XYZ file of C-alpha atoms in Angstrom:
602
model
C 111.004 10.589 83.996
C 113.251 13.274 84.947
C 115.487 16.444 83.360
C 119.097 15.571 83.620
C 121.363 18.115 85.929
C 123.866 20.074 83.890
C 126.856 18.698 85.696
C 129.559 22.187 86.606
C 132.964 21.659 86.483
C 135.600 23.174 89.131
C 137.182 25.835 86.345
C 133.107 27.239 85.639
C 132.443 26.772 89.682
C 135.066 29.372 90.022
C 134.613 32.354 87.204
C 131.224 32.194 88.336
C 132.108 32.334 91.688
C 134.861 35.186 91.014
C 132.375 37.233 88.842
C 130.002 37.590 92.059
C 132.401 38.369 94.229
C 133.292 41.169 92.405
C 130.059 42.034 91.661
C 129.170 41.892 95.376
C 132.429 44.378 95.827
C 131.790 47.612 93.478
C 127.581 47.351 95.071
C 129.534 47.689 98.425
C 132.128 49.714 96.408
C 128.803 51.938 95.273
C 127.580 51.965 98.319
C 130.390 53.171 100.541
C 130.913 56.136 98.686
C 127.049 57.097 97.619
C 126.562 57.171 101.750
C 130.688 59.172 101.738
C 129.147 61.508 99.566
C 125.986 62.567 101.640
C 127.559 62.099 105.014
C 130.443 63.547 104.671
C 131.431 65.009 101.666
C 127.940 66.794 101.472
C 127.586 66.814 104.814
C 127.311 71.105 105.473
C 125.172 71.221 101.792
C 122.018 68.441 103.322
C 122.369 69.729 106.658
C 121.538 73.541 105.474
C 119.161 71.563 103.785
C 117.646 69.813 106.416
C 118.039 72.294 108.375
C 116.014 74.962 106.007
C 113.107 72.818 105.456
C 112.648 73.963 109.935
C 114.598 77.380 110.035
C 113.561 80.130 107.747
C 114.412 83.518 107.513
C 111.889 86.644 106.590
C 112.846 89.665 105.244
C 110.705 92.332 106.537
C 109.958 95.494 104.572
C 110.875 98.750 105.475
C 108.452 101.420 105.261
C 109.561 104.420 103.165
C 109.860 107.848 104.907
C 107.175 109.997 105.356
C 106.359 113.698 103.469
C 104.898 116.548 105.016
C 104.617 119.867 102.413
C 105.946 122.822 104.848
C 103.579 123.045 107.655
C 103.587 119.440 108.676
C 100.743 118.329 106.562
C 101.339 114.753 105.799
C 101.412 114.325 101.542
C 102.794 110.745 102.016
C 102.572 107.680 104.391
C 102.271 103.763 104.572
C 99.381 101.394 104.760
C 99.745 97.445 105.106
C 99.349 95.432 102.234
C 98.489 91.832 102.076
C 100.743 90.362 97.744
C 100.605 86.841 96.564
C 103.058 85.423 95.464
C 103.648 81.955 94.613
C 107.105 80.175 94.364
C 107.660 77.200 91.184
C 109.815 74.890 92.769
C 106.340 74.409 95.290
C 104.942 73.945 92.363
C 103.740 70.277 90.702
C 101.226 70.982 87.700
C 102.003 74.953 85.897
C 98.600 74.922 84.344
C 96.094 73.915 87.433
C 98.537 76.293 89.986
C 97.787 78.864 86.804
C 94.604 78.638 86.926
C 94.166 79.182 90.605
C 96.454 82.074 91.636
C 93.337 82.879 88.172
C 90.131 82.178 90.495
C 92.121 84.138 93.267
C 93.321 87.403 91.950
C 90.350 87.758 89.258
C 92.735 88.070 86.772
C 92.494 86.255 84.041
C 94.984 82.733 83.190
C 96.942 85.100 80.525
C 97.862 88.385 83.248
C 99.717 84.928 84.974
C 101.413 82.915 82.895
C 103.055 86.212 81.174
C 103.698 87.004 85.163
C 105.085 84.175 86.179
C 107.026 83.773 82.429
C 108.696 87.528 82.102
C 110.958 85.641 85.859
C 110.930 82.789 83.764
C 115.115 82.282 83.874
C 114.980 83.678 88.208
C 115.482 79.938 90.265
C 113.001 78.372 91.256
C 113.093 79.574 95.053
C 112.371 83.699 93.929
C 108.953 84.227 94.404
C 107.329 85.771 91.249
C 104.711 88.132 92.785
C 100.639 88.147 91.524
C 98.891 90.839 92.880
C 99.031 93.567 95.126
C 96.803 94.887 97.775
C 94.214 90.954 97.924
C 91.673 90.947 99.697
C 91.585 90.123 103.288
C 89.414 87.599 102.507
C 91.201 85.901 100.434
C 94.700 86.327 102.765
C 92.549 83.680 104.634
C 91.637 81.449 102.630
C 94.674 80.965 101.123
C 96.381 81.105 104.911
C 94.279 78.576 106.334
C 94.099 76.171 103.488
C 98.317 76.191 102.592
C 98.431 72.110 102.662
C 96.197 73.398 99.392
C 97.837 75.573 97.763
C 101.823 74.789 98.844
C 103.149 77.057 95.143
C 101.530 80.420 96.724
C 102.371 82.886 100.000
C 101.408 85.655 101.019
C 103.427 89.242 102.989
C 102.880 91.594 103.560
C 104.739 94.652 103.102
C 103.931 99.076 103.945
C 102.338 100.426 100.814
C 102.618 104.012 99.814
C 98.985 106.621 101.051
C 98.240 110.241 99.450
C 96.082 111.503 101.747
C 95.718 114.641 99.711
C 95.169 112.357 95.841
C 95.768 113.262 93.136
C 97.119 116.317 94.795
C 100.758 117.964 93.911
C 100.658 114.338 91.968
C 103.778 115.543 89.928
C 105.560 116.793 92.953
C 105.373 113.643 94.525
C 105.958 111.179 91.553
C 104.907 107.649 92.041
C 106.293 103.786 92.745
C 106.221 100.575 90.216
C 107.594 96.732 90.992
C 110.631 97.108 89.090
C 110.737 95.148 86.166
C 113.258 92.110 85.812
C 115.653 94.262 83.470
C 115.263 97.032 86.310
C 115.478 94.523 89.176
C 118.842 92.976 87.885
C 120.066 96.646 87.788
C 119.099 97.217 91.201
C 119.379 93.670 92.921
C 122.550 94.459 94.280
C 121.372 97.300 96.588
C 118.505 94.918 98.440
C 116.545 94.768 96.601
C 114.044 91.997 95.914
C 111.092 90.619 93.370
C 108.085 91.844 93.792
C 109.932 95.541 95.806
C 108.427 98.804 95.122
C 110.918 102.232 94.175
C 109.848 105.707 93.154
C 109.996 105.911 89.036
C 108.762 109.575 89.179
C 109.077 112.975 91.255
C 110.463 112.991 95.028
C 109.572 109.610 95.192
C 112.702 108.555 92.908
C 114.549 111.475 93.454
C 115.432 110.442 97.146
C 114.984 106.755 97.084
C 117.720 105.983 98.432
C 117.072 108.341 101.292
C 113.181 106.869 101.401
C 113.427 103.200 101.283
C 114.332 102.526 104.863
C 116.416 99.656 105.542
C 114.933 96.125 105.519
C 114.824 93.849 108.555
C 115.020 90.347 109.161
C 112.738 87.243 111.755
C 114.012 83.582 111.676
C 111.157 80.847 112.530
C 111.075 77.337 112.599
C 108.617 75.814 110.158
C 106.041 72.920 111.191
C 105.989 70.501 107.903
C 103.789 72.469 105.278
C 105.531 75.457 105.621
C 103.753 77.400 108.864
C 105.822 79.078 111.581
C 105.566 77.816 114.587
C 107.680 80.323 116.516
C 109.493 83.203 115.119
C 113.383 82.929 117.453
C 114.999 86.237 116.633
C 113.818 89.616 115.060
C 115.589 92.307 114.443
C 113.308 95.080 113.022
C 113.351 97.300 110.393
C 114.419 100.937 110.492
C 111.947 103.735 108.873
C 113.461 105.562 105.972
C 113.744 110.013 106.439
C 111.167 111.818 106.425
C 111.088 114.553 103.379
C 109.252 117.693 104.758
C 108.860 119.682 100.942
C 108.421 123.362 100.858
C 105.602 123.155 98.503
C 102.765 124.687 101.196
C 99.233 121.518 100.086
C 97.254 124.055 100.944
C 98.023 126.639 97.942
C 98.745 123.963 95.418
C 95.300 122.804 95.896
C 94.280 126.350 95.456
C 95.740 126.325 92.511
C 94.810 123.197 90.858
C 91.389 123.876 91.461
C 91.653 128.084 89.825
C 92.085 125.493 86.291
C 88.911 124.338 86.212
C 88.954 121.685 82.996
C 92.016 123.423 81.239
C 95.318 122.261 81.505
C 98.619 123.238 82.041
C 101.788 124.813 84.561
C 102.111 126.534 87.430
C 105.558 126.928 89.536
C 105.414 130.001 92.075
C 108.528 130.258 93.999
C 109.807 132.076 97.284
C 112.652 134.407 96.281
C 114.379 134.229 99.694
C 114.837 130.687 99.417
C 113.939 129.514 96.103
C 111.944 126.986 97.250
C 108.403 126.139 95.205
C 105.904 126.726 97.635
C 103.596 125.685 94.749
C 103.992 123.097 91.370
C 101.451 122.406 89.594
C 100.861 119.910 86.625
C 97.106 119.605 85.051
C 95.972 117.348 84.699
C 97.766 115.760 86.997
C 97.013 111.765 88.432
C 96.390 109.771 91.239
C 99.984 108.344 92.225
C 98.083 105.536 94.680
C 97.004 104.055 91.851
C 99.721 102.541 91.485
C 100.328 100.855 95.031
C 97.534 98.669 94.308
C 97.089 96.507 91.317
C 96.009 96.813 88.205
C 94.521 95.930 85.272
C 96.583 96.112 82.178
C 93.734 97.627 80.340
C 93.503 100.800 82.845
C 97.156 100.597 82.480
C 96.806 101.003 79.011
C 94.249 103.768 78.972
C 96.149 106.103 81.405
C 100.119 105.845 78.985
C 97.235 106.716 76.103
C 95.664 109.013 77.146
C 95.774 112.474 74.791
C 95.855 114.572 78.243
C 99.505 112.479 78.968
C 98.482 112.492 82.622
C 101.709 111.355 84.081
C 104.057 114.292 81.794
C 105.258 117.012 84.066
C 104.149 120.377 81.738
C 106.563 122.887 84.591
C 109.747 120.831 83.558
C 109.483 118.648 81.017
C 106.238 120.358 79.101
C 108.137 122.210 75.844
C 105.896 124.498 74.626
C 107.193 128.596 72.554
C 107.678 131.375 74.976
C 105.629 133.475 73.658
C 106.017 137.314 74.435
C 107.877 136.019 77.892
C 110.886 136.329 75.501
C 110.455 139.765 75.684
C 111.825 140.427 78.787
C 115.450 139.303 77.028
C 115.279 140.624 74.264
C 114.976 144.044 76.877
C 118.059 143.001 78.622
C 119.555 142.288 75.914
C 119.023 145.616 74.523
C 119.918 147.560 76.869
C 122.653 145.623 78.202
C 124.260 145.442 74.504
C 123.358 149.307 74.380
C 121.686 148.519 71.027
C 119.202 150.474 71.958
C 118.008 152.243 75.185
C 114.879 153.301 77.796
C 114.312 156.367 75.222
C 115.129 154.158 71.383
C 111.268 154.395 69.525
C 109.809 153.164 67.569
C 106.544 154.113 65.879
C 103.986 151.062 65.809
C 100.446 150.974 62.221
C 99.852 147.542 63.366
C 102.534 145.824 60.562
C 106.357 146.295 59.535
C 107.030 144.792 56.331
C 110.948 143.196 56.640
C 113.478 141.266 54.981
C 110.097 141.916 52.212
C 108.039 139.622 54.604
C 105.621 141.542 56.413
C 105.077 140.988 59.835
C 101.887 141.523 62.468
C 101.104 143.248 65.472
C 98.999 141.732 68.020
C 97.123 145.185 67.759
C 96.469 145.614 64.437
C 95.417 148.983 64.337
C 99.190 149.178 66.253
C 100.373 151.100 68.746
C 101.473 154.531 67.720
C 104.775 156.092 69.185
C 105.928 153.608 71.284
C 108.667 154.010 73.568
C 111.048 149.873 75.358
C 108.607 150.720 78.388
C 106.248 151.362 76.856
C 106.143 149.061 74.351
C 107.315 145.932 77.515
C 103.707 147.519 79.115
C 101.092 146.916 76.119
C 103.496 143.900 74.655
C 104.212 145.737 71.054
C 105.670 143.419 68.372
C 107.130 145.883 65.667
C 109.085 147.612 68.460
C 110.444 144.070 69.530
C 111.240 143.011 65.927
C 113.361 146.653 64.953
C 114.943 144.941 67.904
C 115.646 141.744 66.642
C 116.558 143.106 63.190
C 119.681 145.169 64.940
C 120.269 142.026 67.341
C 122.276 139.029 66.065
C 121.340 136.171 67.185
C 123.789 134.880 69.061
C 123.660 137.894 71.805
C 119.558 136.960 71.816
C 120.833 133.104 71.783
C 123.529 134.150 75.023
C 121.121 136.710 76.794
C 118.090 133.282 76.973
C 121.578 130.881 78.439
C 122.279 133.696 80.812
C 118.377 134.509 82.102
C 117.778 130.923 82.499
C 116.424 129.157 79.675
C 118.235 126.706 77.315
C 119.281 124.422 79.879
C 118.166 122.484 83.250
C 116.977 124.787 86.095
C 118.307 121.377 88.039
C 114.923 121.132 89.727
C 115.257 118.756 91.894
C 112.889 116.338 89.702
C 113.894 113.566 87.363
C 113.338 114.118 83.454
C 113.613 117.872 82.869
C 113.736 118.934 79.673
C 116.433 121.105 78.380
C 114.749 123.813 76.049
C 115.917 124.619 72.951
C 117.732 128.603 72.285
C 118.409 128.762 68.439
C 121.306 129.520 67.270
C 124.347 129.579 64.095
C 126.516 126.660 65.111
C 122.889 124.949 66.779
C 121.299 125.637 63.990
C 124.421 124.425 61.063
C 125.129 121.081 63.074
C 121.502 119.600 63.585
C 119.827 120.766 60.843
C 123.283 120.985 57.951
C 122.034 124.842 56.902
C 122.483 128.289 57.833
C 120.867 130.764 60.198
C 118.932 133.950 58.139
C 118.202 137.520 58.678
C 114.648 136.934 59.036
C 114.343 134.029 61.074
C 115.651 135.834 63.952
C 112.269 138.355 63.500
C 110.308 135.433 64.677
C 112.902 134.373 67.687
C 112.987 138.058 69.043
C 108.741 138.167 70.054
C 109.314 134.335 71.255
C 108.963 132.558 67.946
C 110.749 130.901 65.864
C 112.849 127.522 67.153
C 112.585 128.254 70.484
C 111.362 125.853 73.418
C 111.658 126.622 76.480
C 109.236 125.029 79.897
C 107.291 126.828 82.427
C 110.095 126.211 85.319
C 113.043 128.127 83.356
C 110.108 131.191 82.308
C 109.998 131.227 86.633
C 113.691 130.461 87.123
C 114.569 133.405 84.303
C 111.580 136.181 86.230
C 112.613 135.152 89.153
C 116.514 135.964 87.511
C 114.595 139.461 86.556
C 113.308 140.154 90.086
C 116.160 139.874 91.962
C 118.207 142.458 89.874
C 120.581 140.292 88.384
C 120.453 137.226 91.456
C 119.218 133.717 90.342
C 117.858 131.386 93.104
C 117.992 127.986 92.716
C 114.622 126.533 92.779
C 113.949 123.349 95.119
C 111.456 121.384 96.080
C 113.371 119.887 99.666
C 113.474 121.869 102.633
C 115.018 119.692 105.091
C 115.368 115.980 105.593
C 114.795 114.275 109.100
C 115.630 110.386 111.339
C 112.950 110.297 113.693
C 112.188 114.049 114.968
C 116.447 114.736 114.093
C 116.856 116.797 111.417
C 120.061 115.393 109.111
C 119.680 117.922 106.315
C 117.932 120.792 105.912
C 118.795 123.207 102.123
C 121.206 126.252 102.277
C 119.369 128.463 99.802
C 122.376 128.775 96.470
C 121.568 132.558 94.273
C 123.872 132.253 91.003
C 124.556 136.900 90.612
C 125.359 138.175 86.788
C 126.996 140.709 86.373
C 124.281 143.223 84.491
C 123.775 146.459 85.542
C 120.844 147.041 88.091
C 119.365 149.766 86.252
C 118.902 147.969 83.414
C 116.559 145.399 84.811
C 114.578 148.727 86.989
C 113.845 149.933 83.667
C 112.310 146.397 82.077
C 110.622 146.546 85.558
C 109.162 149.156 85.240
C 107.605 148.372 82.037
C 106.421 144.760 83.691
C 104.795 146.932 86.504
C 102.903 149.216 83.830
C 102.027 146.181 82.021
C 100.096 145.571 85.116
C 98.809 148.177 87.464
C 98.103 151.312 83.984
C 96.663 149.705 81.522
C 99.252 146.604 80.509
C 97.503 143.802 78.772
C 98.217 141.710 82.408
C 95.699 144.239 83.776
C 94.014 141.302 84.817
C 96.358 140.376 88.044
C 95.906 143.663 89.330
C 95.418 143.618 92.856
C 94.966 146.471 95.373
C 97.527 147.602 97.540
C 99.824 145.006 95.941
C 102.641 145.900 93.260
C 102.915 143.035 90.676
C 104.992 143.511 88.050
C 104.513 141.065 84.635
C 104.534 140.177 81.098
C 102.185 138.634 79.102
C 101.968 136.036 75.686
C 99.627 134.327 73.776
C 101.536 132.081 71.997
C 99.607 131.409 68.497
C 98.762 127.523 67.302
C 98.725 128.753 64.031
C 99.610 131.480 61.983
C 97.153 134.207 61.843
C 97.740 133.941 57.488
C 95.855 130.956 57.578
C 92.997 131.179 55.523
C 90.696 129.205 57.623
C 92.244 130.802 61.366
C 88.801 132.349 62.382
C 87.294 129.202 61.485
C 89.605 127.067 63.388
C 90.865 129.420 66.714
C 87.294 128.562 67.885
C 88.205 125.218 68.260
C 90.482 124.351 71.462
C 93.460 122.222 70.509
C 93.573 125.644 68.289
C 93.215 128.168 70.443
C 96.605 129.695 71.800
C 98.798 129.084 74.631
C 98.502 131.762 77.229
C 100.930 133.445 79.888
C 102.053 135.027 82.890
C 105.411 135.455 84.090
C 105.068 137.510 87.651
C 106.923 138.551 90.778
C 105.391 141.128 93.660
C 105.950 143.272 95.476
C 107.815 145.407 92.680
C 110.733 146.203 95.470
C 112.417 143.683 97.915
C 110.322 141.503 96.134
C 108.781 138.244 98.419
C 107.387 135.343 95.699
C 107.868 134.537 92.131
C 105.453 133.338 89.721
C 104.446 131.531 85.360
C 101.168 130.736 84.807
C 100.776 128.374 81.513
C 97.035 127.621 80.593
C 97.155 125.402 77.521
C 95.238 126.298 74.956
C 93.926 128.953 77.421
C 93.641 132.248 75.262
C 94.145 135.655 75.398
C 97.187 135.598 78.627
C 95.358 139.001 79.618
C 92.126 137.405 80.128
C 92.541 133.757 81.394
C 96.396 133.893 82.705
C 97.073 137.299 84.443
C 93.930 136.433 86.523
C 94.963 132.849 88.034
C 98.374 134.782 89.189
C 96.462 137.680 90.835
C 94.105 135.160 93.305
C 97.513 133.118 93.760
C 99.347 136.413 94.873
C 95.840 137.895 96.542
C 95.959 134.214 98.647
C 99.814 134.345 99.575
C 99.103 137.496 100.834
C 96.077 137.546 103.096
C 97.722 134.238 104.199
C 100.337 136.420 106.427
């Protein structure tokens, strides 16, 4: 039995034919425009993509300029580092890639994920750095398996090496990988993801000179990304080299003098203002930042109570103690409040404004004039001078001598310090100034804070009798063997009569050479002039003072500012020993050893 075939009339046949023709036409139109889009409209785009599968431009990172000391000894140079990157657009299974990266780098899966997540808003072809200084065996393993690990790539780049380890670390500073936020700011200057840049010290301050100009090479790759041929190369240009004013051997010598103490020292060549040594203890190893480190290691460094990354020379804020008596003496003489012969009798204490103020020498110094008050650092004399001197005058002279303002040394992140005045207290604390507060300020206490760098500027000003050198660290900038720039010494002259300085210097000379508080700095045959400062952490009135002061953290800070020789001075220095105790016993002897070393080597 046969199924009856359905008969299609002519109208229906025409309708089917018409519909079929329309569908076929639409299909051909779609195909036509698709081919037109691929072969005509987007010809250049797809040609470029096709070419990029074969040709690739590879950046060559520029070596940074080297850094040397004043005698040509290399303080920072370059070495080769192999760095591992991941390219997200080549990832097929992110979890597997993360696991592989963890095994290859020995970093935790969480750290790998975090690094990838930090750059999630960037295009997939961006290279995300996973680890620096990859072991060479791992490099060979990954490079020989590029078909298995297409998402990983290894780049070679110059990395920093510091031959003297932690010595002069706060001068040199350190480098770090650009964070995503920093990269956004600096990418317009030619930086790429994973690039390093200076973040402290001269590495930061002279970043633009040191970084160099990156090169390029055009290469031919095969279908698995292996480079088969190099077509052309544009060589990178090494950065400019820095010659510092520092003497690295003197720097190491001073660092050793500190032993297990912390603090800061600066030694300046008074003929130029160049620092021949700049110490901040504790220091750190700048090479730590040129290789990969764990999050645990980083947290241990930044959470260290001793703050090794903190440059005490320009960032540490401390009361200057009795070194501030130099400011008081110059202010008193120049304002004609006192003369060199003005005397006071010190009985060990004196009642001022209904409060008893003590001298460090409880037995008293007897009758002392200004020169003797400087020599023996008599508090009572300067308390009396403070009572006669307006706080705004004291503040003005402090600024004149270099305190309460930045030295403008060629280092980043310098602190300003504080010299209080009526206006400052009213604007910042909403209170008026009381005369009793001036008494503490007169011996370097109260609200005053200064950096060791500022006190070095102050004593240099006194040594040169009213001419302050601009302290600095750069001697020359070079490109190859050519000198591009040489620092020209800059001096600021202040109009104070020279005899005023000579009066103060007489006291500073006697402090070291005639049984004064600074006699620990004395060097036979060398006329050193200096002033001690022992700044208490606890008040003498504290009932537990004698018990607590035996603990290191409550021991007074030690200062010694000085220069040598007395006439035609060559060098000035500041010594600060954190919780060092008696300045005459701790800080002054360090200065003496430094001057002996300086003048014996000449």
